[in-house]
Short mmCIF file of C-alpha atoms in Angstrom, two decimals:
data_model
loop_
_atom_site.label_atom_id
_atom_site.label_comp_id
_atom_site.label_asym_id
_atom_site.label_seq_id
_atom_site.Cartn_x
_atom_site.Cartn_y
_atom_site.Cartn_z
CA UNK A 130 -17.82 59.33 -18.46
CA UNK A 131 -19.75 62.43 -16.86
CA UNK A 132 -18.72 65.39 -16.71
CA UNK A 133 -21.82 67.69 -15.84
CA UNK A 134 -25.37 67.18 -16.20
CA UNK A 135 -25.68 69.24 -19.56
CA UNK A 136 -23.73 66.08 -21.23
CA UNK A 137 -27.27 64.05 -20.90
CA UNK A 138 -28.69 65.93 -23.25
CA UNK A 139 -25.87 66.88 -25.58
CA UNK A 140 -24.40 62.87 -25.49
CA UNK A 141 -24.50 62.15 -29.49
CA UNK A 142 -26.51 58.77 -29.63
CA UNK A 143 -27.53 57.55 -32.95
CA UNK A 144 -30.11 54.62 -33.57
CA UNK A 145 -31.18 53.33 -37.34
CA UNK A 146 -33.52 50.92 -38.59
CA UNK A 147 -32.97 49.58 -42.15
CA UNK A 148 -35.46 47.46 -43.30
CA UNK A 149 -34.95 44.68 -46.45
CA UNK A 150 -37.74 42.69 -48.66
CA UNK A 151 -36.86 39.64 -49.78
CA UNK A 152 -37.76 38.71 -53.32
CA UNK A 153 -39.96 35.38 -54.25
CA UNK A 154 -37.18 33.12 -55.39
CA UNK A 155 -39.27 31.60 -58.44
CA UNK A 156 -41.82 34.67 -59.51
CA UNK A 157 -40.37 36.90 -61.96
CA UNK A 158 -42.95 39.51 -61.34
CA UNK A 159 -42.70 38.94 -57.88
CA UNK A 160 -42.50 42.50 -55.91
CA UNK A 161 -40.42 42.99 -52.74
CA UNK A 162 -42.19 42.33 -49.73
CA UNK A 163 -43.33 45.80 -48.40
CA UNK A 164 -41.42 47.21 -45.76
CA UNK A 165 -42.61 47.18 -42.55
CA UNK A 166 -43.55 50.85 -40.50
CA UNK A 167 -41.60 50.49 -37.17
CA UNK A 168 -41.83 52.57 -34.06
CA UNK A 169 -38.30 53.16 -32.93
CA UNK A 170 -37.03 54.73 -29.61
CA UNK A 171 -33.27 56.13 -28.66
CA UNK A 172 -33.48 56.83 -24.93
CA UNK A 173 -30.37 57.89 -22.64
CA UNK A 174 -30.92 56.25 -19.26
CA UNK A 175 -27.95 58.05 -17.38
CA UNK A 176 -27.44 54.97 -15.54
CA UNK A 177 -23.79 56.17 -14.74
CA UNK A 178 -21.83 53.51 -12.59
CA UNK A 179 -23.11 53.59 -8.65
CA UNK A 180 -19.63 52.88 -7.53
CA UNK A 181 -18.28 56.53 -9.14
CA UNK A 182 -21.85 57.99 -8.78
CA UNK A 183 -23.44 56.56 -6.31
CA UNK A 184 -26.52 59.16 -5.69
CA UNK A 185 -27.48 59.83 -9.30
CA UNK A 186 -30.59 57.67 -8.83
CA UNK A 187 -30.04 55.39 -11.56
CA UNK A 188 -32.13 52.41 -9.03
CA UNK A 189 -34.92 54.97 -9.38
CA UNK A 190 -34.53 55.36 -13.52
CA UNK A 191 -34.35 51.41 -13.61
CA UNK A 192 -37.55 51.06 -11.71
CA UNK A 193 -39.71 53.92 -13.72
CA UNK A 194 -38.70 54.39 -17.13
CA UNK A 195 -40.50 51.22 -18.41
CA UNK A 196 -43.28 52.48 -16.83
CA UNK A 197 -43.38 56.06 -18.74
CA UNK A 198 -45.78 56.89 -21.66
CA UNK A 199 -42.89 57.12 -24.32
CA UNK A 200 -41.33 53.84 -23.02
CA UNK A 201 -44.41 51.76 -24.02
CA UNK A 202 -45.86 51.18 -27.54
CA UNK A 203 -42.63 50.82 -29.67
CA UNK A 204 -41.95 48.47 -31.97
CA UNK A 205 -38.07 48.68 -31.06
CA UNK A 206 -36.55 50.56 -28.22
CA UNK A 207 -32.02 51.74 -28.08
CA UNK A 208 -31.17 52.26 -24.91
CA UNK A 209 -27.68 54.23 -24.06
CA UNK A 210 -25.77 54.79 -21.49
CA UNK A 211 -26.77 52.02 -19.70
CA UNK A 212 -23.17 51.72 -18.30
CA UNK A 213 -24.14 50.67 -13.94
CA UNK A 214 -24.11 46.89 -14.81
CA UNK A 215 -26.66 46.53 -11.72
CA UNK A 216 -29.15 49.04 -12.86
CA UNK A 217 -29.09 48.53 -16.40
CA UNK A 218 -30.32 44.67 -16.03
CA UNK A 219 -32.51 45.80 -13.84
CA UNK A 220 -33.82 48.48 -16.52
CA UNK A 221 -34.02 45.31 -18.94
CA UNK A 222 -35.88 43.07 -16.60
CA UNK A 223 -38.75 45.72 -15.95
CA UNK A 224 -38.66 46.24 -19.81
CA UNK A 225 -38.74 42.51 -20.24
CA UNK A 226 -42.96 42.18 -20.70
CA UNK A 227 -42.91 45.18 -23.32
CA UNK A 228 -39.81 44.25 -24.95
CA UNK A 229 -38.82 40.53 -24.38
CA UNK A 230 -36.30 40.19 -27.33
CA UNK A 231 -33.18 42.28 -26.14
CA UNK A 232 -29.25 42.58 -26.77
CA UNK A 233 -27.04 42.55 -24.03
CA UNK A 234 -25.16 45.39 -23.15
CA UNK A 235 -22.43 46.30 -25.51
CA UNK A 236 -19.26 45.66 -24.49
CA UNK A 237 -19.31 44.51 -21.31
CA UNK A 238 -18.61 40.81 -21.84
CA UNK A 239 -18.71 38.69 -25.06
CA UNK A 240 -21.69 36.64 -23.78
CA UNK A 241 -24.64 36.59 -25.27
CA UNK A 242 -23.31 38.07 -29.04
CA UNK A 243 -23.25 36.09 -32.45
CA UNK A 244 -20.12 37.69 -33.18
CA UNK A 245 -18.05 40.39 -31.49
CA UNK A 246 -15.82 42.86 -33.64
CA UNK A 247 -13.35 45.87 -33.58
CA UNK A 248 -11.40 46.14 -29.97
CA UNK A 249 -13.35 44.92 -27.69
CA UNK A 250 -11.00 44.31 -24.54
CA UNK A 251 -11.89 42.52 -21.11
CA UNK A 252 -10.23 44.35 -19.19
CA UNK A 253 -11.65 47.90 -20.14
CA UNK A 254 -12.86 49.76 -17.02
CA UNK A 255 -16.10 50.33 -18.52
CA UNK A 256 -18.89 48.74 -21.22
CA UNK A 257 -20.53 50.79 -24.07
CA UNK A 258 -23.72 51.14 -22.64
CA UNK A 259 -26.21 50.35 -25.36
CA UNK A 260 -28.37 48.08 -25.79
CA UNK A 261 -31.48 46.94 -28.32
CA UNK A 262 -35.24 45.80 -27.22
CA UNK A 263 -37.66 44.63 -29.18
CA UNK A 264 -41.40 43.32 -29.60
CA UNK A 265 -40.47 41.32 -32.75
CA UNK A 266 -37.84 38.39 -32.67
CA UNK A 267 -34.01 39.20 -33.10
CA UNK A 268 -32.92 36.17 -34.80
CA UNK A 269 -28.66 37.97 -35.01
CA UNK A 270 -27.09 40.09 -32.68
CA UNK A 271 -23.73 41.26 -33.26
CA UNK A 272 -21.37 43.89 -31.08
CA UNK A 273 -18.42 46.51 -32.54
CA UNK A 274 -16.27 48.17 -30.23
CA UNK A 275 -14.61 51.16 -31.90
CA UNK A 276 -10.91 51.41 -31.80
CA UNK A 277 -10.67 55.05 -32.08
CA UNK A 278 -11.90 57.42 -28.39
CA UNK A 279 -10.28 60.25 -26.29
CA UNK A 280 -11.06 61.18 -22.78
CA UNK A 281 -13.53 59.42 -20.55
CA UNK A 282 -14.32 57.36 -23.24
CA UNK A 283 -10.77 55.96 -23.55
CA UNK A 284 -11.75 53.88 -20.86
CA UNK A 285 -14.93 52.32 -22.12
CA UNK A 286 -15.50 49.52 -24.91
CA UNK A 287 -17.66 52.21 -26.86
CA UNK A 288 -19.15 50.43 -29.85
CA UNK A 289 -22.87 50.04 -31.80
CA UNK A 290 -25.09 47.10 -31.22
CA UNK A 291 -26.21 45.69 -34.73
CA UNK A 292 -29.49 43.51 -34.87
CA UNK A 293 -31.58 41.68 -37.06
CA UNK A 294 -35.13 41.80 -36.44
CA UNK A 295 -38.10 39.59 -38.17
CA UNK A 296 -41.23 41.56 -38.62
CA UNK A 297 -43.81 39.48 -39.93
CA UNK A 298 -40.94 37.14 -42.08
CA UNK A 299 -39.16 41.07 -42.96
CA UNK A 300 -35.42 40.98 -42.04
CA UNK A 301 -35.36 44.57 -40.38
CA UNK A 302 -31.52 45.54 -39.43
CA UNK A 303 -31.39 47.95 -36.54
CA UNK A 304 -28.28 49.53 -35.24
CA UNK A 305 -27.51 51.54 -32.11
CA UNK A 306 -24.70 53.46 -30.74
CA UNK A 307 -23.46 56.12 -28.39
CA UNK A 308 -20.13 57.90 -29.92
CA UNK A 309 -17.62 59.42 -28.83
CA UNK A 310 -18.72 62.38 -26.28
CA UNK A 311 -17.71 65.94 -25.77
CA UNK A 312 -15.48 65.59 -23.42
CA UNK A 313 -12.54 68.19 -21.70
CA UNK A 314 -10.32 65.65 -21.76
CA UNK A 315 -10.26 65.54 -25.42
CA UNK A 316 -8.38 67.99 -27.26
CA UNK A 317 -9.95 71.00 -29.05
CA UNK A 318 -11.73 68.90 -32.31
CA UNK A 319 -10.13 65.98 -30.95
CA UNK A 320 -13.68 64.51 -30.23
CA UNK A 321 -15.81 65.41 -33.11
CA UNK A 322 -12.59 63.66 -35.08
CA UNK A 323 -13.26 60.58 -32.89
CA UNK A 324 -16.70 60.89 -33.93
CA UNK A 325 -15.87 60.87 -37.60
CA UNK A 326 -13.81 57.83 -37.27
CA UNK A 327 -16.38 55.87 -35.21
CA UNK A 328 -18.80 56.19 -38.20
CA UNK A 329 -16.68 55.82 -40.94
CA UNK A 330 -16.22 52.26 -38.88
CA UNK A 331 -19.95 51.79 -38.93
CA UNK A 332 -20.28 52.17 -42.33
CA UNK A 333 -17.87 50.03 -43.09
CA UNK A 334 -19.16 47.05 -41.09
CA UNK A 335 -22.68 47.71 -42.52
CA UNK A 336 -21.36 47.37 -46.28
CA UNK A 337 -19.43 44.71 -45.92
#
């Protein structure tokens, strides 16, 4: 959760792609398949919910930010902090033409996923705010809700979205997450430790 303005810029958000090549099945001096150049965005929208924050504009964000420069021309586009369950789809609708192949939002329901892991809970206050878009087709889409937070984010299924993305018959793997912020409410190291954790769980979902 919010705690001044500053936090929009100092939120830790992380977004990778990883990109495989398959090899021909029957040509020994087959090569891999080379991997594909993708354009990848990690935007914070601030869309904060209306019902604590009801003046922060986030109708406003929804309606523009597809429209801006940056938005457009991507290949793929992580979105955080797209917690105001109103805003955000409407953020995703306006995106919709650019981006038609999109997660849903981590964390705010099960619907929608291939498979959900880590603690997600239904009746957490608040979702994990990210979400993937893409141009190409995401033919997996799985959610991870981290077990591990402190503060404001106690009260949030905070988590990564994990997709799989075919370029051109390339299996790209993206991943995007928002960790655990900055927040007063954490003890002093308490959330760079929550941090820590929250990737060691990443890593550990991506090598298994």
């Amino acid at each position: 959760m919010p705690n001044t303005a500053f936090r929009r810029l100092t939120g830790v958000a992380l977004s990778a792609a990883l990109a495989t090549a398959t090899l021909a099945a029957n040509a020994p001096q087959a090569a891999a398949a080379e991997t594909p150049s993708l354009r990848v965005l990690s935007y914070n929208a601030f869309l904060f919910s209306k019902t604590l924050y009801p003046n922060w504009g986030q109708d406003h964000r929804a309606a523009e930010i597809p429209k801006t420069s940056f938005f457009q021309g991507n290949d793929v586009v992580v979105i955080q902090e797209a917690f105001d369950n109103g805003a955000s789809d409407a953020l995703l609708r306006n995106a919709a033409a650019q981006y038609p192949h999109q997660t849903p939002v981590v964390g705010r329901s099960k619907s929608g996923w291939d498979a959900t892991g880590g603690s997600y809970s239904a009746t957490t206050p608040e979702d994990g705010g990210v979400t993937i878009l893409s141009k190409w087709p995401i033919v997996r889409k799985e959610q991870f809700v981290f077990k591990d937070a402190c503060g404001g984010d106690w009260f949030s299924n905070k988590g990564f979205a994990y997709a799989v993305l075919n370029v051109n018959g390339t299996r790209v793997h993206v991943v995007g997450t928002h960790a655990q912020s900055t927040d007063p409410g954490c003890s002093t190291g308490e959330a760079a430790q929550m941090r820590s954790r929250q990737f060691k769980q990443m890593d550990a979902f991506l090598d298994a």
